[in-house]
Coordinates of N, CA and C and ligand atoms in Angstrom, one line a residue:
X51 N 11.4 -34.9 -17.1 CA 12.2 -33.7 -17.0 C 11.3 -32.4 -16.9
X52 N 10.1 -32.7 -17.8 CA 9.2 -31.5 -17.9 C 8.7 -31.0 -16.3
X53 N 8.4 -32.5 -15.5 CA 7.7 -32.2 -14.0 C 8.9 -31.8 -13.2
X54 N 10.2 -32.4 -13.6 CA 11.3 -31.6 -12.5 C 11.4 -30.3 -12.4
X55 N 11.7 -29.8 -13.7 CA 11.4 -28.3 -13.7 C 10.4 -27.9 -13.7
X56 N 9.0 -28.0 -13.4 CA 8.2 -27.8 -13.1 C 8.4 -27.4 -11.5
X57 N 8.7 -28.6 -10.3 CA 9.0 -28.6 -9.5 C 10.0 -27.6 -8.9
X58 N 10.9 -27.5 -9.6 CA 12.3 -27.2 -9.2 C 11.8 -25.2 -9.1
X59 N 11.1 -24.9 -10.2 CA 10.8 -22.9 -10.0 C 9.3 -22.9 -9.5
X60 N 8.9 -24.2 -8.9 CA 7.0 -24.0 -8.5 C 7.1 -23.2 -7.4
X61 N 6.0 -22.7 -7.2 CA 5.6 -21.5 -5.7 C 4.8 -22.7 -4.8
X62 N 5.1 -23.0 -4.0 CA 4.0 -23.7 -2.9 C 2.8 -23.3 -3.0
X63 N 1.9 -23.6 -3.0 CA 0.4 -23.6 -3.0 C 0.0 -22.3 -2.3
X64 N -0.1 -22.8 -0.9 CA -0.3 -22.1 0.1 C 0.4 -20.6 0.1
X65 N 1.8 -20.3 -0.1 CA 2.8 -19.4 -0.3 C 1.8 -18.4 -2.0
X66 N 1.3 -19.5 -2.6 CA 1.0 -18.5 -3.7 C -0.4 -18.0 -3.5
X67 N -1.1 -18.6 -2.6 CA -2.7 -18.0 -2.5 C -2.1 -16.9 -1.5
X68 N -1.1 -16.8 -0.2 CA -1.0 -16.0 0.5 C -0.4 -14.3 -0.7
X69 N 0.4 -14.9 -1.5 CA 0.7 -13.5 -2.6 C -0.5 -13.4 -3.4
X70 N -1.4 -14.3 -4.0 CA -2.6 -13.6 -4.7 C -3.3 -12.9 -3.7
X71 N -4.0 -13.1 -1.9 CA -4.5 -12.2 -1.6 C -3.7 -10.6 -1.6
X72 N -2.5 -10.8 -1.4 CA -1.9 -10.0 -1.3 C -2.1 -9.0 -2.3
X73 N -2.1 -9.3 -3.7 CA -2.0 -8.8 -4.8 C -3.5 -7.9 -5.0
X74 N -4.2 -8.7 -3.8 CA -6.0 -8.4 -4.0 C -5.6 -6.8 -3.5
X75 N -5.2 -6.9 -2.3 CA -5.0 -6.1 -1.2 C -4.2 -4.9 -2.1
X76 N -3.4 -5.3 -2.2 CA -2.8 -3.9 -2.8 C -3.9 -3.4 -4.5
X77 N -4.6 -3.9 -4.7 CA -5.4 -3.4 -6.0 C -6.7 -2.8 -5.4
X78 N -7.1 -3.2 -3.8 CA -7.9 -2.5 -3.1 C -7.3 -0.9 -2.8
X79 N -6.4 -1.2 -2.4 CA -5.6 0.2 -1.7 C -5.5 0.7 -2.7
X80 N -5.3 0.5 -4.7 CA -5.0 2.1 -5.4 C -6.6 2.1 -5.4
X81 N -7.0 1.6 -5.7 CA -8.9 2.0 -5.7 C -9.5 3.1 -4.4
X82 N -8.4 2.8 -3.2 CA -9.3 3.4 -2.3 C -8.7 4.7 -2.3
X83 N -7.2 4.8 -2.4 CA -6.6 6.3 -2.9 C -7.1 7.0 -3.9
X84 N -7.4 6.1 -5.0 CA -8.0 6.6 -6.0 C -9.1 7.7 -5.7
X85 N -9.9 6.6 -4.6 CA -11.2 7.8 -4.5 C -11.2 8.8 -3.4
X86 N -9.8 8.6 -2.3 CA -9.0 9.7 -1.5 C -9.1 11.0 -2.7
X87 N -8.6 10.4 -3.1 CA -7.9 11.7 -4.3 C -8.9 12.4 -4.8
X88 N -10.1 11.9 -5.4 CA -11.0 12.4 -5.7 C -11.7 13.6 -4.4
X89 N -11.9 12.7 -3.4 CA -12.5 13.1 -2.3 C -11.5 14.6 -2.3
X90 N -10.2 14.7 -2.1 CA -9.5 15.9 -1.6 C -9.4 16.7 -2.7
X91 N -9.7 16.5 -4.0 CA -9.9 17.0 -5.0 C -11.3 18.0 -5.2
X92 N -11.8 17.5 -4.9 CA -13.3 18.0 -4.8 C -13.7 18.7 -3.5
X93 N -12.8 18.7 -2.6 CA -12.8 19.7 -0.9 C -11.3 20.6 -1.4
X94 N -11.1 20.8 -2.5 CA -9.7 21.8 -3.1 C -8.6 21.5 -1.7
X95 N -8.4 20.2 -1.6 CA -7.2 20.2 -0.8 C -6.3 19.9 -2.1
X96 N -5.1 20.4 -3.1 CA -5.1 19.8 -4.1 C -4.1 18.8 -4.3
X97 N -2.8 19.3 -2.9 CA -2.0 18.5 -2.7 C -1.9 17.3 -2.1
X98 N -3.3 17.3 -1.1 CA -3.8 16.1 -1.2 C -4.1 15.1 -2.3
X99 N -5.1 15.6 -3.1 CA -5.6 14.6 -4.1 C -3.7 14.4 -5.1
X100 N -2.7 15.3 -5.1 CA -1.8 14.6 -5.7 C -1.2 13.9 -4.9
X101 N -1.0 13.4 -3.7 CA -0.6 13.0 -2.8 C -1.3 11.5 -3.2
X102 N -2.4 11.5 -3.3 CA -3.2 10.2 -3.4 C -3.5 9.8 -4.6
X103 N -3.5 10.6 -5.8 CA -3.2 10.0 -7.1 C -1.9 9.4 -7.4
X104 N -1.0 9.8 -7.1 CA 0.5 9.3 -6.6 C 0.0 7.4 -5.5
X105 N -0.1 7.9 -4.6 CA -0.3 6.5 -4.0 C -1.1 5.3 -4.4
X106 N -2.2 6.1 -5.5 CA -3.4 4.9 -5.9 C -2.1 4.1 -7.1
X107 N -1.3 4.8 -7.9 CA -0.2 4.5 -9.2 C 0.6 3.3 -8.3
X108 N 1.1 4.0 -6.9 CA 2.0 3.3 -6.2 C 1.7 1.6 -5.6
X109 N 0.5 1.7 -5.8 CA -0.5 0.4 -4.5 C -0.6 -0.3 -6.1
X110 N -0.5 0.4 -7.0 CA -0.7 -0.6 -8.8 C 0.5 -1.3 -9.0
X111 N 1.6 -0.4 -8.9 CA 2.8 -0.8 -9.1 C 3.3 -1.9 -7.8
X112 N 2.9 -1.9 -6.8 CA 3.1 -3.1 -6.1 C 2.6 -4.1 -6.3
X113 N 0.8 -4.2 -6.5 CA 0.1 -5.2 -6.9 C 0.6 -5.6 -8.2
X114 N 1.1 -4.9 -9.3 CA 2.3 -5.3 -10.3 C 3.5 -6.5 -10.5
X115 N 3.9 -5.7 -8.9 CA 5.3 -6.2 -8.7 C 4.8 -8.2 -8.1
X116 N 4.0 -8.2 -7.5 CA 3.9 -9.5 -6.6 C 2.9 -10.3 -7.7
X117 N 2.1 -9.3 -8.7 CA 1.7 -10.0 -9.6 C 2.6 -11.0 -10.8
X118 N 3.8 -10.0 -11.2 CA 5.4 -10.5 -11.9 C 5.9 -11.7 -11.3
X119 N 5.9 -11.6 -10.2 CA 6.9 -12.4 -9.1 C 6.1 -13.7 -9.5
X120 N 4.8 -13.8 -8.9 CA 4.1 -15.3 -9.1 C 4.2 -15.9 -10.1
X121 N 4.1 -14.9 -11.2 CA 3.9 -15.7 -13.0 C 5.4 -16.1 -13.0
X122 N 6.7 -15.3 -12.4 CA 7.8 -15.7 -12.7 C 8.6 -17.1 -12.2
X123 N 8.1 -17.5 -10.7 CA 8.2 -18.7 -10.2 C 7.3 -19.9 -10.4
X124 N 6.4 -19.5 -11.5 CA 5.4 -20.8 -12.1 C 4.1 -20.5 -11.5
X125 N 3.8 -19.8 -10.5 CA 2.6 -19.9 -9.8 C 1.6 -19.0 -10.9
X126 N 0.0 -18.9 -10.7 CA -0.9 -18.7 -11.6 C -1.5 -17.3 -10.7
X127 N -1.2 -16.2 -11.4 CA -1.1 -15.0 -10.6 C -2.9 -14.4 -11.0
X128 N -3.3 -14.0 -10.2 CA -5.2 -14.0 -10.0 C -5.5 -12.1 -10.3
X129 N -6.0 -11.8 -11.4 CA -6.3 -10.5 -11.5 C -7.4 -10.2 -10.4
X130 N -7.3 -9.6 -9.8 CA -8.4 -9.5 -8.5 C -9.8 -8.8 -8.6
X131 N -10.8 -9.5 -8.1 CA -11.9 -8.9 -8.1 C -11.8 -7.7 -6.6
X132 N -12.3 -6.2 -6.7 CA -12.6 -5.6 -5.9 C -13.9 -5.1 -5.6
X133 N -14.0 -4.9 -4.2 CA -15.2 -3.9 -4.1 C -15.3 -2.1 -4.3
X134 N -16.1 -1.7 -4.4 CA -16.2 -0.3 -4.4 C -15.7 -0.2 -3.0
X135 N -14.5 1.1 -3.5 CA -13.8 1.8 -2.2 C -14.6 2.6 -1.9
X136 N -14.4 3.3 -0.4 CA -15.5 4.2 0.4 C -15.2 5.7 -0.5
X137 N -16.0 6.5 -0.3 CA -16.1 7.9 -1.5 C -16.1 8.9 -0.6
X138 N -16.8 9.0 0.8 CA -17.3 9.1 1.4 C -16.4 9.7 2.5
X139 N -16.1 10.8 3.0 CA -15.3 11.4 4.5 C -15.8 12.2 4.9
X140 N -15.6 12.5 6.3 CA -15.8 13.8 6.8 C -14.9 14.4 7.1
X141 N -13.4 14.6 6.7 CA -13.1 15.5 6.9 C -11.5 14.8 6.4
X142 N -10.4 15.8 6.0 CA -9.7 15.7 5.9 C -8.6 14.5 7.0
X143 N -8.6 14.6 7.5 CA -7.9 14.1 8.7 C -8.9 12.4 8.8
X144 N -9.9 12.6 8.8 CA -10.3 10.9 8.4 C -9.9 10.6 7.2
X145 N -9.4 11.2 6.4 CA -8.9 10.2 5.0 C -7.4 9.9 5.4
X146 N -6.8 10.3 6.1 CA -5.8 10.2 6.6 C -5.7 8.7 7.5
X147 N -6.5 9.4 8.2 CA -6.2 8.3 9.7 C -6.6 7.0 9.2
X148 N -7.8 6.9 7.9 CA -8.4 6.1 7.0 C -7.1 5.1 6.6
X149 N -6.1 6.3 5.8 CA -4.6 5.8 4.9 C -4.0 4.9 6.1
X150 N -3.9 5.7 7.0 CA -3.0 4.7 8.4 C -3.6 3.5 8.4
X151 N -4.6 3.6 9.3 CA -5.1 1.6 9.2 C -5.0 0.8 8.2
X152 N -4.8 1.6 7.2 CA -5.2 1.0 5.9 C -3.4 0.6 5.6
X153 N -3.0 1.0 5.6 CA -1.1 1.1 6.0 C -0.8 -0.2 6.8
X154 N -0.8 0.1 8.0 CA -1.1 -0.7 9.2 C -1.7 -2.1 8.7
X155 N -2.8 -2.2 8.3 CA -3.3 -3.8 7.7 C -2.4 -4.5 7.1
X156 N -2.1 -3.6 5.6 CA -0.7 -4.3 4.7 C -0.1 -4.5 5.6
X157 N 0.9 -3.5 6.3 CA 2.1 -4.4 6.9 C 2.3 -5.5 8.0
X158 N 0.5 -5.5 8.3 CA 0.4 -7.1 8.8 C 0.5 -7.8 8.3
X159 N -0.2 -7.6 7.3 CA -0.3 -8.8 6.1 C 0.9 -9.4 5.7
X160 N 1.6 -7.9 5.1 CA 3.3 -8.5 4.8 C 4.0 -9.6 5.5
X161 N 4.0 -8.9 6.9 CA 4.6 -9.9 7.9 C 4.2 -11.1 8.1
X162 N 3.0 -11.2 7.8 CA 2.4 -12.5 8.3 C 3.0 -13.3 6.8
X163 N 2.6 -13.0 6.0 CA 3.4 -14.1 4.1 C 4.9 -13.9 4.7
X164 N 5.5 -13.1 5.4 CA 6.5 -13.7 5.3 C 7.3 -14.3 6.1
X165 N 6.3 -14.4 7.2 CA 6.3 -15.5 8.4 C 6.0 -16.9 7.8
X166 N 4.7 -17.3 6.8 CA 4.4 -18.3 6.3 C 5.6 -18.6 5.5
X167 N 6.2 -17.8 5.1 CA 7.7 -18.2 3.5 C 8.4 -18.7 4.4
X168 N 9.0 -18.5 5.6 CA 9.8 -19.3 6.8 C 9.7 -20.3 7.0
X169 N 8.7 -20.6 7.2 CA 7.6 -21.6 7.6 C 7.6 -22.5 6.7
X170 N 7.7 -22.4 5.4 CA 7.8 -23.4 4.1 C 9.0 -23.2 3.6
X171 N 10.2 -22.5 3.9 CA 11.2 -22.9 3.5 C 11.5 -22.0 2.2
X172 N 10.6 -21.0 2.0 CA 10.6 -20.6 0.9 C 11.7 -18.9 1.1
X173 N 13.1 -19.4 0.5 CA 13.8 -18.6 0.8 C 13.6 -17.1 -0.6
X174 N 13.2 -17.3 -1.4 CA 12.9 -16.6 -2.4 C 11.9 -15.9 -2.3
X175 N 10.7 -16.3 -2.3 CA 9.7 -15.6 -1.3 C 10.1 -14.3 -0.4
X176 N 10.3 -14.8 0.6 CA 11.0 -14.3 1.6 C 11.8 -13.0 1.2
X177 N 12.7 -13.3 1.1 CA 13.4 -12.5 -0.2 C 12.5 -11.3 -0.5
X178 N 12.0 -11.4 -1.4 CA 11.4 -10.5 -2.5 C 10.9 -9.4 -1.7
X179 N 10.0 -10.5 -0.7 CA 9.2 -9.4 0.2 C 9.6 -8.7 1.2
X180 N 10.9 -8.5 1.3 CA 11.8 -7.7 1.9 C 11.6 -6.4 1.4
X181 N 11.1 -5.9 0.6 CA 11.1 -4.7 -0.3 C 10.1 -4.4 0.0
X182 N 8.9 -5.3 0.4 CA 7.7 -4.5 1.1 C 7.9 -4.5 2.1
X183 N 8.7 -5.2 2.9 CA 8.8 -4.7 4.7 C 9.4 -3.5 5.0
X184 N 10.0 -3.1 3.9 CA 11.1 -1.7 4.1 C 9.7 -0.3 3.7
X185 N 9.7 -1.1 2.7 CA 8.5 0.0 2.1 C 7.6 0.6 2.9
X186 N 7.0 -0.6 4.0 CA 5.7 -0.3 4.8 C 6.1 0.7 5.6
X187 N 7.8 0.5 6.3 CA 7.8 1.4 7.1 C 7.9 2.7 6.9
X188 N 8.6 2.7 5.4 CA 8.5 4.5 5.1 C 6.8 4.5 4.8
X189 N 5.8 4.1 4.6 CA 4.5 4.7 4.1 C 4.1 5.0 5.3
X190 N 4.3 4.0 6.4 CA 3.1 4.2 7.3 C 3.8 5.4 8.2
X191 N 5.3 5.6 8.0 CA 6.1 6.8 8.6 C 5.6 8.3 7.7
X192 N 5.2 8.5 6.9 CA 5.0 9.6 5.9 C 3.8 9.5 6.5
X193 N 2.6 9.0 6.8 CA 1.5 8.8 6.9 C 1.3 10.0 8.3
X194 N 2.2 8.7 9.3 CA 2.0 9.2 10.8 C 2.3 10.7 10.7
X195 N 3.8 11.1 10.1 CA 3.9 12.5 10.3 C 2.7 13.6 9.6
X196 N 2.0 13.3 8.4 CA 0.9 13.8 8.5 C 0.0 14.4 9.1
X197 N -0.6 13.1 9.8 CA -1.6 13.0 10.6 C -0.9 13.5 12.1
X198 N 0.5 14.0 12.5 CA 1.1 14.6 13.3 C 0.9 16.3 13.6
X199 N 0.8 16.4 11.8 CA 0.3 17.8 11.4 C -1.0 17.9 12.4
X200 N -1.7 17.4 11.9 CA -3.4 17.7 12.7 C -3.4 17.6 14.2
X201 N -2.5 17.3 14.7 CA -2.3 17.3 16.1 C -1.8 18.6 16.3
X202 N -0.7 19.6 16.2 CA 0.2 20.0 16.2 C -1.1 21.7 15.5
X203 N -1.9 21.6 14.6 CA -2.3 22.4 14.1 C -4.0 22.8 14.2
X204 N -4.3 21.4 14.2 CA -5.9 21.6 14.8 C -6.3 21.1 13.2
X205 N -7.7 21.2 12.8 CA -8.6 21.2 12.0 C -9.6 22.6 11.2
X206 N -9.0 23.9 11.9 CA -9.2 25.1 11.3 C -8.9 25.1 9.7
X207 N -9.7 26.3 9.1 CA -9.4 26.7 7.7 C -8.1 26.5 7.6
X208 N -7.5 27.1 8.4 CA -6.4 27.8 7.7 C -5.0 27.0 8.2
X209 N -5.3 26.1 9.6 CA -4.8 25.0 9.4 C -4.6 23.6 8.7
X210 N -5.6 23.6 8.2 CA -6.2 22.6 6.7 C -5.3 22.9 5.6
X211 N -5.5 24.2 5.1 CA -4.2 24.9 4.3 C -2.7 24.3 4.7
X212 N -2.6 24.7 5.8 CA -1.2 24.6 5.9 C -1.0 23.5 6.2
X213 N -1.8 21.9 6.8 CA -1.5 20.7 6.3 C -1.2 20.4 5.2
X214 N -2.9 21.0 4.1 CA -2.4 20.8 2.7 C -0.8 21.1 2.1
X215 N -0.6 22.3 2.4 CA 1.1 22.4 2.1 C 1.8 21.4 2.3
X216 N 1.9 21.3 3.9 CA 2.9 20.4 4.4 C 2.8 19.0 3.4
X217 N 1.5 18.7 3.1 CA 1.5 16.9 2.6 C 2.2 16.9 1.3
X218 N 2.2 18.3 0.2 CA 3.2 18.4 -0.4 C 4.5 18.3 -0.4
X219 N 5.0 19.1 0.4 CA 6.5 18.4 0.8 C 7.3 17.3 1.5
X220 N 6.3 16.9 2.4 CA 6.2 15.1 2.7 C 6.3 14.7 1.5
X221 N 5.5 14.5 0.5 CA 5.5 13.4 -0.6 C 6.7 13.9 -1.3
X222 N 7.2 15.1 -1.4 CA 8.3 15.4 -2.6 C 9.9 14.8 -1.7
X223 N 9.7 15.1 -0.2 CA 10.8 14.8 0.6 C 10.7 13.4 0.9
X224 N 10.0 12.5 1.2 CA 9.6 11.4 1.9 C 9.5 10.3 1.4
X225 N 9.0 9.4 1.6 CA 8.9 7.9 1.0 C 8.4 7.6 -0.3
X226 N 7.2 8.7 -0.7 CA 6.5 8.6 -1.8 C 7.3 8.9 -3.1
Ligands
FE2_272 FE1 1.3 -1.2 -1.2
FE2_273 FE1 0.8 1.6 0.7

């Protein structure tokens, strides 16, 4: 009885190492906002660094969410080893374009686990991760319009300012 139900709420093998990278991935991204934030904090962008203190909480609370999920279908959920994030920019608009690819990867990733959950049948899976497919596209949509700013404005003093503004009401209006 013990192995049926064992069986019956198990995560596939493969389906659960694809959510522990996952889980890695998103505990990389609040680490690397983390030190976005710092970075725009320390160049007095300030609504940047809340912009990115907000997103490092947000990349926890996901890594959270996919961490819950595994322990709840029986699988053995992996606290993740990370590397030191980059500290390191030159300029406002590379921490940005930085966020994008970095956007952009996840929601490869997403897609791809939830192409493998198809693929195994795993309708629950599947499922869940629907909430990150929706998610990706409001982040990496907040992101683009940002980095839309810098097009639109240039890289001057005083357009730096007035990005910094704008990325404030992006986050208070937007996805975040
Ligand atoms: Fe995330
Ligand atoms: Fe994200």
């Amino acid at each position: 009885m013990k192995d049926l139900m064992r069986q019956r709420v198990g995560v596939q093998e493969n389906i659960m190492s694809l959510l522990n990278k996952q889980i890695k991935m998103e505990a990389q991204a609040s680490a690397t906002y983390l030190a976005m934030a710092a970075w725009c904090e320390q160049n007095s962008f300030d609504n940047s660094a809340a912009f990115f203190y907000a997103q490092s909480n947000e990349e926890r609370d996901h890594m959270l969410k996919i961490f819950h999920y595994v322990s709840e279908v029986g699988g053995v959920a992996v606290s993740p080893e990370i590397s030191a994030p980059k500290s390191e920019y030159g300029s406002l608009r590379e921490v940005f374009e930085t966020t994008l690819e970095h956007e952009i990867a996840v929601t490869e990733s997403i897609h791809q686990i939830v192409g493998a959950c198809r693929k195994a049948n795993d309708y629950a899976a599947e499922n869940f991760l629907q909430w990150f497919v929706k998610e990706q596209v409001e982040e990496e949509l907040t992101v683009k319009r940002i980095l839309d700013y810098f097009e639109m404005l240039g890289e001057e003093p005083m357009a730096l300012l007035m990005i910094d503004e704008r990325v404030a009401k992006v986050s208070a209006n937007g996805a975040y």
